[in-house]
Coordinates of C-alpha atoms (C1' of nucleotides) in Angstrom, one line a residue:
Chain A
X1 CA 83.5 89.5 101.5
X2 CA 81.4 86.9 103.3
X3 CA 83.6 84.2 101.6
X4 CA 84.0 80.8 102.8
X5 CA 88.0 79.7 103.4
X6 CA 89.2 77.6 100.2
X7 CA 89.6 74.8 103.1
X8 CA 85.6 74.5 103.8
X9 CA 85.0 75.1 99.8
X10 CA 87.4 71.5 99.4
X11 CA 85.8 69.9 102.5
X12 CA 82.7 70.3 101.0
X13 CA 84.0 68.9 97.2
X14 CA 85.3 66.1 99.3
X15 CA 82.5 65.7 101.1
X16 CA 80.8 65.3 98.0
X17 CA 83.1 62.8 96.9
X18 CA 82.5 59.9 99.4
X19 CA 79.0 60.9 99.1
X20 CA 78.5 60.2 95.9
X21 CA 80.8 56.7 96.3
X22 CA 79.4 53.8 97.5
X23 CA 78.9 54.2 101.4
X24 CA 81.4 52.8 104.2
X25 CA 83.6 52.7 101.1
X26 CA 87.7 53.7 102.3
X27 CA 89.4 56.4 100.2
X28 CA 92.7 57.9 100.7
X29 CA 94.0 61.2 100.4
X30 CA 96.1 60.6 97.4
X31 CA 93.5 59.2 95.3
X32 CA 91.2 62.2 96.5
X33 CA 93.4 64.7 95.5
X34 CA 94.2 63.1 92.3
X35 CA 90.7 63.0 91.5
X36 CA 89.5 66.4 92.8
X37 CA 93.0 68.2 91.1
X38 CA 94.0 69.9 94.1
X39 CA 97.3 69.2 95.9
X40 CA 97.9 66.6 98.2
X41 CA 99.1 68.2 101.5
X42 CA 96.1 70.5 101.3
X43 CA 93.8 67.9 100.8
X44 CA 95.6 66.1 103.6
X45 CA 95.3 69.0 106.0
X46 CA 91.8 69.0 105.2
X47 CA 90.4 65.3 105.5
X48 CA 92.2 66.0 109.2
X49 CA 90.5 68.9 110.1
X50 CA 87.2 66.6 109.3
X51 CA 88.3 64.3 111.0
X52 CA 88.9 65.6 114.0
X53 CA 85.4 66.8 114.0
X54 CA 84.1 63.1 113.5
X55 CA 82.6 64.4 110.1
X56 CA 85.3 61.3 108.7
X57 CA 86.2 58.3 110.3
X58 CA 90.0 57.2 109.5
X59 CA 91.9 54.4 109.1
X60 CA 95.7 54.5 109.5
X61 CA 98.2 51.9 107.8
X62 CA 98.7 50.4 104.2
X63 CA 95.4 50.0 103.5
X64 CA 94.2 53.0 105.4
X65 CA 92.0 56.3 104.1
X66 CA 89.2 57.8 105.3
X67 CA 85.1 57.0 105.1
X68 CA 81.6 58.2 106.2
X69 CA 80.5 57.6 109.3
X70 CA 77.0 58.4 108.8
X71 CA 74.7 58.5 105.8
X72 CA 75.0 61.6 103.7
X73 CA 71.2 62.8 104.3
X74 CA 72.3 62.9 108.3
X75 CA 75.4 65.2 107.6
X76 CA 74.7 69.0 106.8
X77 CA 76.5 71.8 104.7
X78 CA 76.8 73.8 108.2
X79 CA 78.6 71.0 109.8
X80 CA 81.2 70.4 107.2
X81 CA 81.8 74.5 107.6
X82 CA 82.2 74.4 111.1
X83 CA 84.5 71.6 110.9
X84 CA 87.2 73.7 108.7
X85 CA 86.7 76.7 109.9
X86 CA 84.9 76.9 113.4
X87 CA 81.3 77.8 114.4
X88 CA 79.6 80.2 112.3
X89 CA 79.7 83.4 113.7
X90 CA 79.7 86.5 111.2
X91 CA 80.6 89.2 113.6
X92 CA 83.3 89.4 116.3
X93 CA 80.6 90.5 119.0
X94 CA 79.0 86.5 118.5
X95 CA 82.2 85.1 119.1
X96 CA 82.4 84.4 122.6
X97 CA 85.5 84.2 123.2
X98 CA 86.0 88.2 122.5
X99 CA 83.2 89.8 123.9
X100 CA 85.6 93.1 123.8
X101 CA 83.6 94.9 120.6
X102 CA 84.4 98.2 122.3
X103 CA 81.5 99.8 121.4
X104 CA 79.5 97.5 124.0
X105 CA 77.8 100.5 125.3
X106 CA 76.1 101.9 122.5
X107 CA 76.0 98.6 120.7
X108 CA 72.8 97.1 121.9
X109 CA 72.4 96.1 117.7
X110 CA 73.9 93.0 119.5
X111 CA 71.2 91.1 120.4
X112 CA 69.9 91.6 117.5
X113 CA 72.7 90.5 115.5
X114 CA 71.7 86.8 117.2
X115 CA 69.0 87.1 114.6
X116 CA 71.1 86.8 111.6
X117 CA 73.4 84.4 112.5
X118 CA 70.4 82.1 113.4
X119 CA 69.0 82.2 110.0
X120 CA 72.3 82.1 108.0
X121 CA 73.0 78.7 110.4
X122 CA 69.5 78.0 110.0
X123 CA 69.7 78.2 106.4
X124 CA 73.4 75.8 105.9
X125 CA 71.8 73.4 108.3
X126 CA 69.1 72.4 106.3
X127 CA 71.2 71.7 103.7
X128 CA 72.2 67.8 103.8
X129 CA 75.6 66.7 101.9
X130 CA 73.3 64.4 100.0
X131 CA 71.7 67.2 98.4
X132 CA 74.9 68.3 97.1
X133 CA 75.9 64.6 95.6
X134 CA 72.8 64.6 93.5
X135 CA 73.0 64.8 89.5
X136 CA 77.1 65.1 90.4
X137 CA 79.0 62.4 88.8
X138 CA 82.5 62.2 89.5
X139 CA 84.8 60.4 86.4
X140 CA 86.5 57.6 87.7
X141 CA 89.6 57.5 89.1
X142 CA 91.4 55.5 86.0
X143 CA 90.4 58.6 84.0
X144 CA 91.5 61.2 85.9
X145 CA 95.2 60.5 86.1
Chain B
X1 CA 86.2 82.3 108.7
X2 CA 83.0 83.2 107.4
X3 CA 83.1 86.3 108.9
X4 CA 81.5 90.0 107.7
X5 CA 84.3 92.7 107.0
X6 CA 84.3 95.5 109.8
X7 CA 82.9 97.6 107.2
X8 CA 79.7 95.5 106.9
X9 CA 79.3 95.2 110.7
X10 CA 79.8 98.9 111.1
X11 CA 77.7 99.8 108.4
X12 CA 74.3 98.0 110.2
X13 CA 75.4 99.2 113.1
X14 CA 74.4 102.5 111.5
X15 CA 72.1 101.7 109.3
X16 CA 70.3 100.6 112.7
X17 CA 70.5 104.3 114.0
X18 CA 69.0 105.7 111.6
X19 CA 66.0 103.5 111.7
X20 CA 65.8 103.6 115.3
X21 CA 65.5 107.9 114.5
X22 CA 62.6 109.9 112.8
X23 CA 61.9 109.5 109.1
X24 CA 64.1 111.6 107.3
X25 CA 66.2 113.0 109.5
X26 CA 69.5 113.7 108.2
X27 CA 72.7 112.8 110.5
X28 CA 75.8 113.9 109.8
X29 CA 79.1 111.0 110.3
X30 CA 80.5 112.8 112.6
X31 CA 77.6 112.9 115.3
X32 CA 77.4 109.0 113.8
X33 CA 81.1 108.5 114.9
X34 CA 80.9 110.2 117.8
X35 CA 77.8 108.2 119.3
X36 CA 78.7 104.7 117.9
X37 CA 82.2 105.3 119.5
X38 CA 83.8 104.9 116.3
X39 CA 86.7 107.0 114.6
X40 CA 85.3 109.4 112.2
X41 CA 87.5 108.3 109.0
X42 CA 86.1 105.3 109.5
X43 CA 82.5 106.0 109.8
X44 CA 82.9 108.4 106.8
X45 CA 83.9 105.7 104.6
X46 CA 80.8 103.5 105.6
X47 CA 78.4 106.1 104.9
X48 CA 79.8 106.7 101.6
X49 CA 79.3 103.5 100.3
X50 CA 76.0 103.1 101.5
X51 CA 75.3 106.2 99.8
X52 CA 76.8 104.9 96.3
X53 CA 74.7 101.9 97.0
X54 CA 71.3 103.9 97.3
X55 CA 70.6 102.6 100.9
X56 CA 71.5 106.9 102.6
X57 CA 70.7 109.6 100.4
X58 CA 73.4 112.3 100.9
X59 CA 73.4 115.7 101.6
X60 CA 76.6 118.4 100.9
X61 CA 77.3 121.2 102.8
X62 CA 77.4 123.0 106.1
X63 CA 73.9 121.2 107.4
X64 CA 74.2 118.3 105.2
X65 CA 74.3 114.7 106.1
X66 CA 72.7 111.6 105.2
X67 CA 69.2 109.9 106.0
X68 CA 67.2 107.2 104.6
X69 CA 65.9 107.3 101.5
X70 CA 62.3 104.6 102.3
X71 CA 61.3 103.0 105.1
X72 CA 63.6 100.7 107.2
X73 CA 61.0 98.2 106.8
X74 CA 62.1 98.3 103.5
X75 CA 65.7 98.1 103.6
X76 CA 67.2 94.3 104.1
X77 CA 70.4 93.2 105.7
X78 CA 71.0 91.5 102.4
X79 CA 71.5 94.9 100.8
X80 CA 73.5 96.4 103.4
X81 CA 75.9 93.7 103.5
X82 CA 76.4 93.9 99.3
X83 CA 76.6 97.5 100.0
X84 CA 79.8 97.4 101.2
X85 CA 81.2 94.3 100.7
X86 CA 80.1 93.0 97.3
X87 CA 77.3 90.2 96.2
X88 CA 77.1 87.3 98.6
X89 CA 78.9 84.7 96.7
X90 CA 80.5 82.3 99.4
X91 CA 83.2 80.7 96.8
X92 CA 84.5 82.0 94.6
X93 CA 82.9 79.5 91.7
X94 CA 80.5 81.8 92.2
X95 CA 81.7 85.1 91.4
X96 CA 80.5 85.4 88.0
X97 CA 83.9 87.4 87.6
X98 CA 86.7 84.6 88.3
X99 CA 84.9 81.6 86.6
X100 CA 88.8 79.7 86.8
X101 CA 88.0 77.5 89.3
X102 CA 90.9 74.8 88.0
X103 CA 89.0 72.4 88.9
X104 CA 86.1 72.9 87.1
X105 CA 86.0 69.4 84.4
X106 CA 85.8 67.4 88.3
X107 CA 83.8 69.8 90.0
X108 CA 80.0 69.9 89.2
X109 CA 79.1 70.8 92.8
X110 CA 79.6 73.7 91.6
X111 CA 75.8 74.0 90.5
X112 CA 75.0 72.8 93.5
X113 CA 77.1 75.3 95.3
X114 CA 74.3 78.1 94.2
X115 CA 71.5 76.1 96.6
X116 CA 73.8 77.2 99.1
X117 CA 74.4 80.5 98.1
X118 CA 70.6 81.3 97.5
X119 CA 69.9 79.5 101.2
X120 CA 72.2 82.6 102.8
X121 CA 71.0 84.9 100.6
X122 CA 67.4 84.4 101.2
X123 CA 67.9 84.4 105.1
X124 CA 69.7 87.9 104.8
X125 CA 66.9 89.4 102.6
X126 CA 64.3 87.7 105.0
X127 CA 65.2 90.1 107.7
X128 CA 64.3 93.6 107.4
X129 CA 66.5 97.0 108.8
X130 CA 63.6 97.5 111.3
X131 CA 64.2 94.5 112.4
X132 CA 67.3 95.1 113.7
X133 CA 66.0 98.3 115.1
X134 CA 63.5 96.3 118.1
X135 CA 64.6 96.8 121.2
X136 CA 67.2 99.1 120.4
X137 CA 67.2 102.3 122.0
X138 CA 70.6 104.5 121.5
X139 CA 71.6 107.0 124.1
X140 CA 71.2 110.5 123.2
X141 CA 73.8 112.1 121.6
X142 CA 74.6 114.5 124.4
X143 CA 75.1 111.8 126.3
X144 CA 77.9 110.4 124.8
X145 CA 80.4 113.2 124.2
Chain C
dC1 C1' 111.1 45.2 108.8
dA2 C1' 109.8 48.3 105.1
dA3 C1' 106.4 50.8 102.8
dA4 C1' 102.0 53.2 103.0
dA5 C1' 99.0 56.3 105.0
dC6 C1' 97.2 59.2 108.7
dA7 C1' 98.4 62.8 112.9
dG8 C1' 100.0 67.0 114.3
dG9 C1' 102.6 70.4 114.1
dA10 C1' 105.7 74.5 112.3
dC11 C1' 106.7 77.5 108.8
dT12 C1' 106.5 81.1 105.1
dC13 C1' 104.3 84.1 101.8
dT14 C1' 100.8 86.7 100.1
dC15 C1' 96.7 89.3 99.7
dG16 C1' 92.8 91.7 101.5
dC17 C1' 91.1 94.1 105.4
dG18 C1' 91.4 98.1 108.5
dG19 C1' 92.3 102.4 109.2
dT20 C1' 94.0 106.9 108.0
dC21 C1' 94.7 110.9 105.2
dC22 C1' 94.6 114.1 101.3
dT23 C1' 92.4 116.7 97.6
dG24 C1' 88.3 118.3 95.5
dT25 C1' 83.4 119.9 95.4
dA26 C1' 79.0 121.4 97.1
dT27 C1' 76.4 124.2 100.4
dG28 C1' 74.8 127.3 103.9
dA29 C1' 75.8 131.2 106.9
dA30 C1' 78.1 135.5 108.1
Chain D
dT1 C1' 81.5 137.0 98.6
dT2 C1' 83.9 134.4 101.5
dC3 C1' 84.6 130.9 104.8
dA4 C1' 83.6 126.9 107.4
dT5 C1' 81.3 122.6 107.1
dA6 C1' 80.4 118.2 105.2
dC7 C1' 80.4 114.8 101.6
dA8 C1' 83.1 112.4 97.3
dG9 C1' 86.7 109.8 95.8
dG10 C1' 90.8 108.4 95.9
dA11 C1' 95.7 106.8 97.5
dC12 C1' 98.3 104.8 101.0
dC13 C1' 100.3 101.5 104.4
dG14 C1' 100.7 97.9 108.2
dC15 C1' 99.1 93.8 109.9
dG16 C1' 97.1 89.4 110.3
dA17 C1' 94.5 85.6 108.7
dG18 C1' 94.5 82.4 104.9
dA19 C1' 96.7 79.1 101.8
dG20 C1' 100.0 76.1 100.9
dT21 C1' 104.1 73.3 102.0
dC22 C1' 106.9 70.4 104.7
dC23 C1' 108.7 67.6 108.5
dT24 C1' 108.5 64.4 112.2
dG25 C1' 105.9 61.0 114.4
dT26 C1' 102.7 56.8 114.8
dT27 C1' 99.9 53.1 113.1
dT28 C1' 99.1 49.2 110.1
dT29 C1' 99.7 45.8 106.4
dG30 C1' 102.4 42.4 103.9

DNA sequence: CAAAACAGGACTCTCGCGGTCCTGTATGAA
DNA sequence: TTCATACAGGACCGCGAGAGTCCTGTTTTG
C-alpha cells in the first residue's frame, strides 16, 4: 500500500513536537505521549529508535528526556523515516542485502528502478521538519491531561 | 517499511515489457509469466488489475491478450502503482476513508502530512513508463522456455 | 538510597500480503 | 457447432512483518 509504519508516522508527530518547542528544550516520553495521546511504551520505543539514529539526543536520570540536536530546518522528513524504519528502498531488488529477486535474468527493469527511488528520496529529503512545525500549534501540556 | 506490494513491483515489471514491444501488440499472461520467470496465477492477477485500471486493454478468447491502450510515454509509474495497490496515501490520516486518526484534536500535522504525500506523488507521476523502458532489452521469448 | 527516566531486549497477536485455485464468460478455429 | 484458449472475478489460506506491551538493566538526581 506504499504506507509508512505507524512508528515513522509518530516519529514524525514527535518530531514535530520538539520542533515546534523552544529549541535545546528536554522533554520526556511521558509528557510526550500524554500530549500526543498515544501510549507510552510505543512512544518510548520510538524516541529510541531516533535516538539511536542521532535524530535525538538523550539524557538519562530524574531529570532526563530527550532534545534536538540540530535546528529543525537542518533535519529532513526522509531522515526521520529512515530512522524508524531503515533506508528507503521500495523494492526488494534495491535492498542490498537480498540481491536474490530471482528473476535477475530477465529483470534488467532494475536499474531502472534506481530511478524511482531517487526521486521518492529526493522528494522526502527536501522536506525539512521545520516545514512540518509551521502554522501547528500544539495545546499545552496543562490542557491536555 | 515503505516498501511497494509484490503486486506493484510485478506489475512495472510488465508494464515495462510491453513498452519495450511494438505498439499494440497484444501479449497474452502466460507468454508474460513465462518470460518474466514468474508463476502464471500470479501474473494473471497483475494483468487484471491493470486492466480494470485502464492502463492494458484486454482481449478474450483463443488469440486474446492484453496491450497498451496509448503511448508508454504516456503512462506514469504513479498510475501503475494506484493500479494495483490503491492511491498513494503514506498514513493513514490520509486515506480520505479512515479519517479516525484518535489523535486528531493534537495532531495538526496532519495538513502538513499532505506536503509530503504530494512530494511522492509528484516524483512518481514525474517519471514516465518509457522511462523505465531505456536500456532495457528483454530476451526473446524463445529464449526463455 | 530511592525514585525517575532512558536502553535494549523479548514476546505475542493480528492483519494484510502473497500466492493459488475455482467457476464463469467470451472468442476463435476446426 | 463444438472445443480449446484466455480473460474476469472471486474465494481461500499460510506466513510474516507490524504494532503494541512488558521486563530487566543502567544512569542520574535529590
Amino acid at each position: 500500500m506504499l504506507r509508512l509504519t505507524r512508528q515513522a508516522d509518530y516519529a514524525i508527530v514527535l518530531m514535530t513536537h520538539f520542533a515546534g518547542a523552544p529549541e535545546k528544550k528536554v522533554q520526556n516520553a511521558r509528557d510526550l505521549a500524554k500530549c500526543a495521546g498515544l501510549p507510552l511504551p510505543t512512544v518510548s520505543k520510538t524516541l529510541k529508535a531516533l535516538g539511536r539514529a542521532g535524530l535525538l539526543v538523550s539524557y538519562r536520570g530524574v531529570k532526563g528526556g530527550y532534545s534536538l540536536p540540530r535546528p529543525a530546518e537542518e533535519i529532513t522528513v526522509a531522515e526521520i523515516i529512515e530512522a524508524t524504519e531503515g533506508p528507503i528502498a521500495l523494492t526488494e531488488c534495491l535492498d542490498t542485502a537480498t540481491d536474490e529477486c530471482g528473476i535477475e535474468f530477465c529483470c534488467p527493469v532494475r536499474t531502472n528502478w534506481q530511478r524511482i527511488n531517487q526521486a521518492v528520496r529526493d522528494a522526502l529529503r527536501n522536506i525539512p521538519l521545520s516545514d512540518m512545525a509551521t502554522t501547528v500549534t500544539f495545546p499545552p501540556l496543562e490542557k491536555v491531561q
